[in-house]
Amino acid sequence: MKKLRLDQRHVPLAATLVVCVLLYVLTGLQYPSFFSPLVLADLFSDNARLGIAALGSTFVILSGGIDLSVASVMALATMFMAAAVERFHLNPALAIVLTLLVGSGVGYLNGALIHFFDLPPFLVTLATLFLARGCCFLISMSPVAAEAPFFQSFGEAGQHLGTITLHLGTIVFAGVAAACIYAAHFTRYGRTVYAMGGNEQAARLMGLPVGKTKILVYVFGGLTAALAGIMAMANIPSGDPLNYLGQELDVIAAVVIGGTVLTGGVGYLAGTVLGVLILGIMQDFITFGNRDAAWTQITTGLLLFVFVAMQTILSRWKPRHRSTGPLHATVRNA
Amino acid sequence: MSPQAVLEPVSTTRMRGGAFGRLHLWGKLLWPALALAILLAVDGICIRGFFSVSIVQGRLTGTLVDIFRYGAPAMVLSVGMTFVLATGGVDLSVGAIMALAGAIAAKAAMPVSLNGMGMSPGAGIAIALLVSVLAGMWNGMSVAWLGMQPIVATLVLMVAGRGIARLCIGAANVPLSGVIWTALHNPHLTLPTAPVIVLVVAIVAGLLTRATSIGLFIEALGGNPVASRYAGVRVGLITFMVYVFCGLCAGIAGMISSADVMIANASSTGMYMELDAILAVVIGGTALTGGRFSLVGSLIGALLIQTLQTTLIYKVPIQQTLVIKAIVVLAVCLLQSAEFRRKSIAVCARIGLSRTRKAAAQVAS
């Protein structure tokens, strides 16, 4: 039988898992009602928005880029949905498709500018952050309430399992997570993303479609951000141009706490799901205890620091490989 | 480290300080200065009395003065940010440090009965600046000694800083009062205070880096940290100091921008200011990848952003300002991209070629 041994690459993921379980148990011991399956179901549905966006962003970060525009695209999606259904009386299904197209469009703009003109992702997505937020203001300067019957049923949709309800958000989150994990680890696209993030030059020399994949990564980031915005409308049925201000940080924090390294090439999609759950449990801990919301930001920052410090120390500390052979060693050191 | 940065020949000419080096520096400054000049010219034509500056009740007033006044926080930030970007790093936490400094200053000056510390406003400002230096030290420590990536290392304070600020003064606005705040806000002097502070900070920073060899060390470190270490530059110390200075600049900017509205607020002070500062530096010709820097360029960049903002307020309905700002940002980024210039020249050449071909065909027929 093979000995169960922790690979060094899996240490960040394992640490994330341990922290997630520890936090869950600690919160449950502090507030016994926290262990109720209802709370667990809500944990997923409340964080579906953050989770879906973070999964898309994970690909961007894995590829060696960064997407600062996610929060603005989320806000734009809510504005666009609300305006399309309420003002132009579009069919909700058509509105959803259009919203997803708008999100992907912003993503395509990001990817195309970064790829074709060799601009830094940081600056380009910063500009689209302003652009998407500006488009929100173009639609309306004040919040648009979504009162159509569709939004009512949208918020209530879900699968009942005994006493608990799996909300639509939870189901979509699970679906997106499964699709992302499959895409990252079992498809050519996923392997190209990892290769690009590890060493773009090498990936290009290997003949991988770097340019196409880069654009696709940002398109997917925009698409998931728009989807996240639509899903958020199940909880809060309105479009607000000031929604999610500064939440690009939460998305990036969730990805980093999930064990993905910001330089790209290293990380797991499952880690991002755990990272989102950690942030969600922390949020619950703070609201259950009626503490100041400021603690959310402080603990997020601290967690970020601890995880990145751990990653940095781990990447410096390289154990000698005894039986892995020369090829394996070079791949690891690359 | 990219191979281009290692093989960059320009920095050597620049270091030699020869005529070509100086010419090259002016070339770098040309684009942002030209953009600013064009924008000002358009403003001068479109907005009546744009350039008129007068003294009303003993105070200098006019649109140009306002640009300097309201652009002051971004200009101070861009000074600190220039050095950070020149080392190849980035400081995302400056906006949060601005809010934190404002909150600390307000908290220290609040009376004890209101949960404050009951100090004088001046002492509050001193403590706030000290705290921003401490915040800079935290960033510097994370980057220089823990070896964290600058984006993440400063992301920590970007998230947590506003939380700490909120813990100090809550989510509400806290009014600031006292002679020193009034002096910062609108003094009984001819000159507004904020631009004077900018000038002092910029001159001190310029002397510190260009009159000593520190500037050279920063550029060397941004160009190639490994080579600099072998050459005997104390890479860790320089990196640390750069973040500390950036923190101090953020604190000063926080004071100026709190004094602008005479209010400390944990969430609205310095919102998205880090992005404006980085943009100003990049417009000014300092690359995000590190290496050479230009303080004057960064100041011009910050002025350009503020002039644009002021123009938009005058000329464009408020709901369109952000979109136009985004488009200008993209345009400036594109102009600076070598790839874009090469491609657009190629496209122009192709169009020109097809025209000449068409003309030749017409002549032939």
XYZ file of C-alpha atoms in Angstrom:
699
model
C 0.000 0.000 0.000
C 1.174 3.476 -0.822
C 2.068 5.574 2.182
C -0.128 8.603 2.557
C 2.318 11.464 2.383
C 1.595 15.167 2.117
C 3.075 16.581 -1.038
C 4.639 19.976 -0.489
C 2.381 21.453 -3.136
C -0.657 20.394 -1.170
C 0.405 22.016 2.105
C -1.392 25.351 1.455
C -4.576 23.516 0.445
C -4.373 21.289 3.510
C -3.795 24.321 5.731
C -6.851 26.018 4.230
C -8.938 22.918 4.868
C -7.733 22.668 8.472
C -8.453 26.351 9.126
C -11.896 26.036 7.535
C -12.882 23.025 9.659
C -11.371 24.561 12.812
C -13.268 27.810 12.267
C -16.501 25.912 11.689
C -16.101 23.821 14.842
C -15.006 26.791 16.975
C -17.922 28.916 15.795
C -20.276 25.992 16.443
C -18.923 25.519 19.988
C -19.348 29.228 20.663
C -22.860 29.435 19.208
C -24.487 25.964 19.280
C -27.211 27.015 16.857
C -24.489 27.439 14.248
C -24.331 23.664 13.730
C -27.918 23.626 12.441
C -28.141 22.468 8.822
C -30.210 25.562 8.080
C -27.231 27.764 8.884
C -24.988 25.577 6.763
C -27.384 25.889 3.823
C -27.484 29.650 4.308
C -23.694 29.769 4.497
C -23.579 28.462 0.946
C -26.416 30.547 -0.461
C -25.181 33.779 1.188
C -21.713 33.303 -0.216
C -22.716 32.016 -3.638
C -22.103 35.444 -5.160
C -18.592 35.781 -3.759
C -17.864 32.137 -4.554
C -18.885 32.239 -8.212
C -16.874 35.404 -8.832
C -13.873 34.026 -6.931
C -13.868 30.836 -9.021
C -13.613 32.903 -12.196
C -10.913 35.063 -10.664
C -8.948 31.968 -9.659
C -8.346 31.164 -13.323
C -7.205 34.730 -13.947
C -4.774 34.592 -11.026
C -3.604 31.082 -11.963
C -2.753 32.397 -15.419
C -0.521 35.016 -13.830
C -2.888 37.981 -14.164
C -5.256 39.836 -11.882
C -8.793 41.117 -12.344
C -9.719 44.224 -10.374
C -12.945 44.770 -12.317
C -14.992 41.878 -10.840
C -16.898 43.916 -8.248
C -17.807 46.606 -10.774
C -18.953 43.976 -13.266
C -21.111 42.405 -10.552
C -22.712 45.785 -9.861
C -23.144 46.384 -13.598
C -24.861 43.007 -13.937
C -27.404 43.873 -11.238
C -28.039 47.279 -12.814
C -28.361 45.832 -16.293
C -30.721 43.058 -15.179
C -32.915 45.432 -13.193
C -33.048 48.006 -15.988
C -33.680 45.431 -18.727
C -36.554 43.768 -16.910
C -38.115 46.793 -15.210
C -37.659 49.520 -17.797
C -37.591 47.669 -21.094
C -39.820 44.788 -19.975
C -37.554 42.220 -21.541
C -38.157 38.541 -21.021
C -36.110 37.663 -17.875
C -34.411 34.735 -19.596
C -33.317 37.002 -22.438
C -32.174 39.588 -19.888
C -30.036 36.980 -18.142
C -28.421 35.972 -21.429
C -27.759 39.620 -22.321
C -26.299 40.315 -18.863
C -23.948 37.355 -19.185
C -22.943 38.675 -22.613
C -22.202 42.111 -21.148
C -20.039 40.530 -18.445
C -18.162 38.443 -20.995
C -17.790 41.549 -23.139
C -16.014 43.436 -20.369
C -13.884 40.345 -19.824
C -13.053 40.191 -23.525
C -12.036 43.856 -23.452
C -9.696 43.078 -20.546
C -8.186 40.049 -22.205
C -7.833 41.636 -25.637
C -6.104 44.765 -24.324
C -3.771 42.687 -22.178
C -2.947 40.225 -24.929
C -2.847 42.350 -28.080
C -1.167 45.427 -26.620
C 0.928 43.758 -23.958
C -0.458 46.039 -21.234
C -0.168 45.167 -17.540
C -3.361 43.387 -16.316
C -3.325 45.581 -13.226
C -3.793 48.790 -15.233
C -6.233 47.416 -17.790
C -8.589 45.910 -15.241
C -8.275 49.095 -13.199
C -9.558 51.038 -16.194
C -12.422 48.578 -16.731
C -13.190 48.857 -13.009
C -13.943 52.537 -13.650
C -15.617 51.739 -16.968
C -18.057 49.164 -15.586
C -18.849 51.357 -12.587
C -19.333 54.295 -14.950
C -21.747 52.246 -17.066
C -23.762 51.598 -13.877
C -24.111 55.354 -13.461
C -25.053 55.722 -17.126
C -27.957 53.337 -16.541
C -29.094 55.126 -13.412
C -27.634 57.273 -10.673
C -29.974 55.791 -8.076
C -30.878 52.204 -7.187
C -33.385 50.472 -9.470
C -35.814 48.229 -7.610
C -36.555 44.918 -9.301
C -40.210 44.280 -8.526
C -41.229 42.074 -11.430
C -42.848 38.762 -10.404
C -39.838 37.015 -11.921
C -37.516 38.281 -9.189
C -39.965 37.127 -6.537
C -39.891 33.556 -7.843
C -36.155 33.864 -8.532
C -35.500 34.507 -4.849
C -37.668 31.600 -3.761
C -36.469 29.073 -6.310
C -34.629 26.083 -4.948
C -34.757 22.418 -4.109
C -36.362 21.382 -0.829
C -34.596 18.592 0.991
C -36.597 17.869 4.131
C -36.409 20.930 6.361
C -33.597 22.677 4.537
C -33.780 24.442 1.207
C -31.016 24.398 -1.332
C -31.359 27.837 -2.867
C -30.799 28.423 -6.523
C -27.582 30.293 -5.636
C -26.189 27.248 -3.855
C -27.013 24.979 -6.776
C -25.420 27.331 -9.306
C -22.375 27.782 -7.054
C -21.954 24.012 -6.816
C -22.405 23.648 -10.568
C -19.862 26.357 -11.376
C -17.412 24.896 -8.857
C -17.714 21.424 -10.377
C -17.322 22.794 -13.894
C -14.279 24.860 -12.881
C -12.558 21.964 -11.135
C -13.183 19.804 -14.193
C -11.914 22.508 -16.548
C -8.799 23.165 -14.468
C -7.644 19.616 -13.948
C -9.051 17.561 -16.798
C -8.988 19.749 -19.897
C -6.382 21.162 -22.214
C -7.568 24.669 -21.319
C -6.840 24.099 -17.636
C -3.376 22.704 -18.296
C -2.572 25.681 -20.527
C -3.670 28.092 -17.787
C -1.361 26.421 -15.259
C 1.513 26.305 -17.742
C 1.058 29.981 -18.625
C 1.016 31.011 -14.990
C 4.127 28.994 -14.257
C 6.170 30.376 -17.129
C 4.526 32.179 -20.018
C 7.616 32.140 -22.218
C 8.020 28.391 -21.786
C 4.313 27.804 -22.440
C 4.570 29.771 -25.673
C 7.668 27.872 -26.748
C 5.851 24.619 -26.070
C 3.323 25.693 -28.682
C 0.456 26.209 -26.262
C -2.235 28.668 -27.403
C -1.211 31.300 -24.850
C -2.957 34.289 -26.416
C -6.285 32.558 -26.940
C -6.235 31.105 -23.440
C -5.355 34.452 -21.894
C -8.357 36.132 -23.499
C -10.573 33.198 -22.568
C -9.480 33.420 -18.932
C -10.602 37.041 -18.683
C -13.818 36.360 -20.605
C -14.581 33.608 -18.116
C -13.751 35.998 -15.265
C -16.227 38.553 -16.639
C -18.847 35.873 -17.253
C -18.658 34.522 -13.697
C -18.719 38.049 -12.264
C -21.932 38.767 -14.197
C -23.398 35.433 -13.117
C -22.493 36.275 -9.525
C -24.292 39.597 -9.870
C -27.420 37.877 -11.232
C -27.341 35.333 -8.410
C -27.037 38.119 -5.843
C -30.358 39.475 -7.118
C -32.052 36.413 -5.642
C -31.142 37.762 -2.190
C -31.410 41.499 -2.843
C -33.751 42.168 -5.771
C -32.465 45.551 -6.869
C -29.747 47.113 -8.946
C -27.585 49.634 -7.123
C -24.796 51.545 -8.892
C -22.888 51.707 -5.585
C -23.194 47.974 -4.900
C -20.120 45.937 -4.007
C -17.817 48.952 -3.849
C -14.347 47.661 -3.006
C -15.401 44.011 -3.042
C -12.767 43.083 -5.611
C -10.597 42.798 -2.491
C -12.836 40.136 -0.943
C -12.694 38.144 -4.157
C -8.890 38.301 -4.332
C -8.639 37.575 -0.596
C -10.822 34.467 -0.971
C -8.626 33.202 -3.807
C -5.368 33.835 -1.910
C -6.661 32.347 1.359
C -7.671 29.365 -0.760
C -3.994 28.727 -1.451
C -3.593 30.185 -4.940
C -0.333 32.073 -5.328
C -0.715 35.534 -6.860
C 2.269 35.043 -9.162
C 0.279 32.367 -10.960
C 0.717 28.725 -11.809
C 0.087 27.310 -8.338
C -3.277 26.733 -6.702
C -6.481 24.766 -6.639
C -10.059 25.640 -7.500
C -11.265 23.600 -4.538
C -9.083 25.817 -2.358
C -11.006 28.861 -3.546
C -14.283 27.253 -2.449
C -12.737 26.681 0.986
C -11.408 30.253 1.036
C -14.901 31.585 0.352
C -16.314 29.372 3.126
C -13.656 30.626 5.569
C -14.633 34.229 4.852
C -18.317 33.254 5.144
C -17.905 31.484 8.499
C -15.911 34.431 9.808
C -18.689 36.764 8.723
C -21.239 34.565 10.515
C -19.073 34.472 13.648
C -19.008 38.251 13.682
C -22.737 38.711 13.042
C -23.733 35.952 15.517
C -21.691 37.688 18.206
C -23.130 41.076 17.240
C -19.616 42.453 16.838
C -18.606 45.525 14.871
C -18.508 44.831 11.136
C -15.029 46.369 11.134
C -13.736 43.094 12.569
C -14.593 41.379 9.288
C -12.063 43.535 7.466
C -9.430 43.200 10.172
C -9.677 39.417 10.386
C -9.729 39.103 6.585
C -6.503 41.103 6.489
C -4.934 39.008 9.240
C -5.922 35.720 7.598
C -4.512 37.005 4.322
C -1.245 37.865 6.052
C -0.960 34.495 7.801
C -1.675 32.521 4.642
C 0.653 34.485 2.402
C 3.424 34.422 4.998
C 2.990 30.664 5.175
C 3.097 30.318 1.388
C 6.200 32.490 1.185
C 8.047 30.508 3.839
C 6.977 27.207 2.270
C 8.172 28.235 -1.170
C 11.594 29.090 0.246
C 11.863 25.897 2.226
C 12.473 23.202 -0.354
C 13.022 19.666 0.898
C 15.489 17.530 -1.018
C 13.830 15.052 -3.322
C 15.178 11.609 -2.740
C 13.469 9.293 -5.124
C 11.588 11.591 -7.437
C 14.055 11.423 -10.301
C 15.597 14.224 -12.304
C 12.590 15.034 -14.496
C 10.206 15.414 -11.589
C 12.679 17.628 -9.764
C 13.103 19.984 -12.688
C 9.381 20.275 -13.193
C 8.976 21.149 -9.541
C 11.713 23.697 -9.507
C 10.458 25.372 -12.649
C 13.097 39.349 -13.568
C 12.508 39.862 -17.229
C 15.485 39.657 -19.537
C 14.671 43.059 -21.038
C 15.166 44.775 -17.706
C 18.578 43.182 -17.319
C 19.725 44.209 -20.740
C 18.343 47.717 -20.612
C 21.008 49.967 -22.059
C 19.167 53.221 -21.430
C 19.709 53.254 -17.695
C 23.465 53.370 -18.144
C 23.285 56.434 -20.357
C 20.905 57.975 -17.873
C 23.268 57.262 -15.000
C 26.156 58.791 -16.849
C 24.031 61.915 -17.022
C 25.251 62.793 -20.483
C 23.390 64.998 -22.931
C 21.640 61.969 -24.384
C 20.514 60.833 -20.971
C 18.905 64.168 -20.289
C 17.302 64.202 -23.703
C 15.869 60.791 -22.994
C 14.397 61.967 -19.699
C 12.702 64.838 -21.472
C 11.359 62.330 -23.981
C 9.762 60.461 -21.094
C 8.236 63.659 -19.754
C 7.107 64.811 -23.179
C 3.975 62.650 -23.451
C 2.391 63.450 -20.078
C 3.344 67.136 -20.406
C 1.865 67.248 -23.906
C -1.339 65.557 -22.727
C -1.647 68.066 -19.887
C -0.999 70.980 -22.249
C -3.640 69.779 -24.720
C -6.175 69.272 -21.948
C -5.474 72.748 -20.556
C -5.742 74.275 -24.029
C -9.110 72.593 -24.608
C -10.261 73.803 -21.194
C -9.071 77.312 -21.928
C -11.113 77.390 -25.134
C -14.236 75.653 -23.833
C -14.558 76.963 -20.293
C -14.815 80.689 -19.860
C -12.441 82.133 -17.306
C -10.594 78.857 -16.835
C -7.228 80.547 -16.511
C -8.382 83.581 -14.572
C -6.842 83.722 -11.123
C -7.832 86.481 -8.739
C -7.537 87.368 -5.109
C -10.898 87.352 -3.343
C -10.924 88.414 0.311
C -7.178 88.012 0.471
C -7.226 84.456 -0.875
C -6.034 83.241 -4.213
C -8.993 81.792 -6.095
C -9.616 80.373 -9.545
C -10.028 77.062 -11.296
C -6.281 76.529 -11.634
C -5.833 77.071 -7.896
C -8.606 74.545 -7.261
C -6.843 71.985 -9.419
C -3.709 72.355 -7.318
C -5.740 72.299 -4.120
C -7.892 69.266 -4.778
C -5.120 67.429 -6.586
C -2.822 67.773 -3.582
C -3.594 64.418 -1.907
C -2.999 62.513 -5.154
C 0.208 64.477 -5.768
C 1.633 63.691 -2.326
C 0.644 60.043 -2.735
C 2.240 59.884 -6.163
C 5.571 61.074 -4.725
C 5.705 58.137 -2.316
C 4.293 55.738 -4.878
C 6.946 56.693 -7.444
C 9.718 55.206 -5.330
C 7.720 52.078 -4.555
C 6.965 51.468 -8.232
C 10.591 52.241 -9.104
C 11.732 49.341 -6.911
C 9.357 47.129 -8.891
C 6.817 46.963 -6.073
C 3.412 48.489 -5.557
C 1.605 49.857 -2.504
C -2.120 49.209 -2.564
C -2.661 50.267 1.021
C -2.193 54.044 0.672
C -5.935 54.765 0.444
C -6.580 52.746 3.585
C -3.655 54.419 5.373
C -5.176 57.806 4.466
C -8.445 56.773 6.110
C -6.582 55.299 9.083
C -4.533 58.459 9.614
C -7.645 60.628 9.452
C -9.421 58.359 11.920
C -6.488 58.353 14.363
C -6.182 62.140 14.210
C -9.906 62.493 14.880
C -9.892 59.908 17.675
C -6.935 61.510 19.422
C -8.537 64.943 19.345
C -11.985 63.822 20.502
C -12.822 64.659 24.121
C -12.492 61.810 26.621
C -16.232 61.898 27.285
C -16.823 60.831 23.665
C -14.430 57.883 23.869
C -11.564 59.962 22.522
C -8.155 60.687 23.942
C -8.674 64.379 24.578
C -5.448 65.590 22.999
C -4.841 68.758 21.064
C -5.501 68.561 17.297
C -1.793 69.134 16.628
C -0.796 66.159 18.761
C -3.499 64.155 16.999
C -1.939 64.926 13.632
C 1.505 63.977 14.942
C 0.204 60.639 16.211
C -1.632 60.028 12.931
C 1.580 60.587 10.954
C 3.426 58.274 13.343
C 0.792 55.582 12.804
C 1.089 55.926 9.036
C 4.854 55.501 9.331
C 4.188 52.364 11.397
C 1.809 51.133 8.679
C 4.540 51.762 6.126
C 6.976 49.820 8.312
C 4.551 46.893 8.404
C 4.373 46.912 4.594
C 8.130 47.291 4.293
C 8.743 44.462 6.711
C 6.392 42.137 4.833
C 8.027 42.894 1.497
C 11.679 43.325 2.417
C 12.164 40.730 5.110
C 9.342 38.224 4.817
C 9.783 38.313 1.038
C 6.060 38.611 0.290
C 4.895 39.803 -3.085
C 4.211 43.559 -2.799
C 0.648 43.266 -4.167
C -0.410 40.816 -1.472
C 1.702 42.280 1.303
C 0.041 45.674 0.890
C -3.369 44.118 0.176
C -3.344 43.017 3.831
C -3.359 46.594 5.107
C -5.631 47.723 2.282
C -8.293 45.414 3.707
C -7.454 45.650 7.414
C -6.571 49.361 7.520
C -10.113 50.537 6.913
C -11.315 48.031 9.488
C -8.981 49.501 12.120
C -10.066 53.003 11.128
C -13.691 51.978 11.574
C -12.923 50.474 14.937
C -11.496 53.840 16.029
C -14.277 56.180 14.963
C -17.161 53.988 13.807
C -18.907 54.279 10.476
C -20.110 57.858 10.906
C -18.488 61.140 9.907
C -16.428 62.725 12.658
C -16.094 66.507 12.360
C -12.621 67.957 12.785
C -12.029 71.271 14.462
C -9.165 73.365 15.702
C -6.872 76.070 14.397
C -4.494 73.635 12.749
C -7.282 71.959 10.758
C -8.636 75.342 9.652
C -5.132 76.280 8.604
C -4.936 73.115 6.511
C -8.419 73.651 5.121
C -8.483 77.292 4.165
C -5.982 79.548 5.872
C -6.125 83.326 6.082
C -3.189 83.448 3.737
C -2.928 84.256 0.076
C -1.740 80.784 -0.786
C -3.750 77.650 0.022
C -1.800 75.319 2.320
C -2.167 72.018 0.466
C -0.100 72.886 -2.640
C 2.633 74.285 -0.383
C 2.787 70.958 1.456
C 3.004 69.163 -1.892
C 5.883 71.384 -2.895
C 7.745 70.745 0.363
C 7.237 66.971 0.143
C 8.308 66.905 -3.501
C 11.432 68.999 -2.873
C 12.447 66.915 0.152
C 11.874 63.707 -1.812
C 13.750 65.062 -4.819
C 16.738 66.166 -2.737
C 16.797 62.888 -0.814
C 16.945 60.829 -3.971
C 18.687 62.968 -6.552
C 21.179 64.865 -4.376
C 22.292 61.627 -2.742
C 22.846 58.221 -4.278
C 19.614 56.810 -2.830
C 17.768 57.473 -6.103
C 20.406 55.557 -8.009
C 20.119 52.654 -5.550
C 16.334 52.596 -5.959
C 16.630 52.515 -9.745
C 19.305 49.839 -9.599
C 17.187 47.741 -7.300
C 14.163 48.095 -9.574
C 16.244 47.201 -12.603
C 17.799 44.090 -11.165
C 17.620 43.297 -7.436
C 20.059 40.393 -7.609
C 22.728 42.355 -9.446
C 22.234 45.270 -7.040
C 22.784 43.009 -4.069
C 26.011 41.720 -5.619
C 27.033 45.313 -6.265
C 26.714 46.024 -2.565
C 23.386 47.875 -2.472
C 21.543 47.153 0.771
C 18.469 45.907 -1.026
C 16.439 45.007 2.056
C 17.002 48.338 3.767
C 16.213 50.400 0.663
C 13.020 48.440 -0.004
C 11.960 48.868 3.615
C 12.624 52.620 3.605
C 10.715 53.097 0.353
C 7.551 51.613 1.869
C 8.005 53.604 5.076
C 8.263 56.827 3.060
C 5.192 55.848 1.044
C 3.309 55.282 4.291
C 4.310 58.732 5.541
C 3.182 60.312 2.265
C -0.143 58.496 2.592
C -0.509 59.895 6.109
C 0.141 63.438 4.883
C -2.305 62.931 2.015
C -4.858 61.679 4.532
C -4.450 64.860 6.578
C -4.890 67.055 3.503
C -7.920 65.212 2.214
C -9.587 65.095 5.654
C -8.955 68.827 6.017
C -10.573 69.379 2.608
C -13.953 68.317 3.974
C -13.136 68.903 7.680
C -14.379 65.382 8.348
C -12.769 62.044 9.157
C -14.518 59.030 7.670
C -13.299 55.446 7.775
C -14.726 54.393 4.443
C -14.953 57.418 2.145
C -11.519 58.996 2.808
C -9.051 57.871 0.183
C -11.475 55.548 -1.616
C -9.769 54.375 -4.829
C -6.961 56.881 -4.182
C -4.348 54.132 -4.454
C -5.497 53.567 -7.996
C -5.288 57.275 -8.864
C -1.791 57.436 -7.376
C -0.533 54.418 -9.305
C -2.103 55.799 -12.462
C -0.435 59.176 -11.933
C 2.968 57.552 -11.565
C 2.497 55.352 -14.618
C 1.286 58.297 -16.715
C 4.395 60.127 -15.529
C 6.603 57.569 -17.205
C 7.657 55.294 -14.343
C 7.081 51.706 -15.431
C 5.136 49.261 -13.266
C 8.023 46.858 -13.668
C 10.476 49.133 -11.885
C 13.692 50.779 -12.913
C 13.904 54.434 -13.817
C 11.584 56.898 -12.144
C 10.627 60.515 -12.641
C 9.202 62.519 -9.752
C 8.287 65.461 -11.971
C 6.512 63.050 -14.304
C 4.441 61.651 -11.436
C 3.441 65.140 -10.321
C 2.424 65.990 -13.891
C 0.468 62.737 -14.012
C -1.404 63.602 -10.818
C -2.129 67.102 -12.146
C -3.381 65.606 -15.400
C -5.819 63.360 -13.540
C -7.077 66.254 -11.413
C -7.421 68.567 -14.424
C -9.414 65.875 -16.179
C -11.608 65.486 -13.117
C -12.207 69.254 -12.925
C -12.918 69.473 -16.658
C -15.403 66.639 -16.414
C -17.177 68.333 -13.517
C -17.520 71.514 -15.597
C -18.446 70.042 -18.929
C -19.944 66.585 -18.574
C -23.115 65.386 -16.809
C -22.084 63.672 -13.590
C -23.271 60.225 -14.677
C -20.803 60.196 -17.569
C -17.661 61.294 -15.721
C -16.495 57.834 -14.689
C -16.893 56.344 -18.169
C -14.898 59.177 -19.728
C -12.225 58.855 -17.052
C -11.966 55.149 -17.839
C -11.629 55.841 -21.552
C -8.887 58.416 -20.967
C -7.050 55.990 -18.673
C -7.211 53.328 -21.362
C -6.057 55.782 -24.015
C -3.067 56.866 -21.926
C -2.162 53.232 -21.227
C -2.402 52.423 -24.914
C -0.232 55.412 -25.873
C 2.461 54.163 -23.525
C 2.338 50.626 -24.846
C 5.194 50.051 -27.286
C 3.179 47.196 -28.784
C 0.243 49.538 -29.519
C 2.470 52.147 -31.174
C 4.143 49.477 -33.302
C 0.822 47.956 -34.327
C -0.846 51.266 -35.094
C 2.121 52.353 -37.186
C 1.876 49.048 -39.041
C -1.851 49.584 -39.632
C -1.267 53.151 -40.851
C 1.463 51.929 -43.143
C -0.828 49.267 -44.557
C -3.594 51.814 -45.200
C -1.070 54.147 -46.780
C 0.277 51.307 -48.876
C -3.152 50.293 -50.161
C -3.839 53.952 -51.026
C -0.645 54.285 -52.979
C -1.444 50.999 -54.676
C -4.916 52.239 -55.584
C -3.438 55.478 -56.861
C -0.892 53.528 -58.860
C -3.673 51.367 -60.293
C -5.655 54.457 -61.263
C -2.620 55.997 -62.889
C -1.959 52.755 -64.718
C -5.526 52.523 -66.018
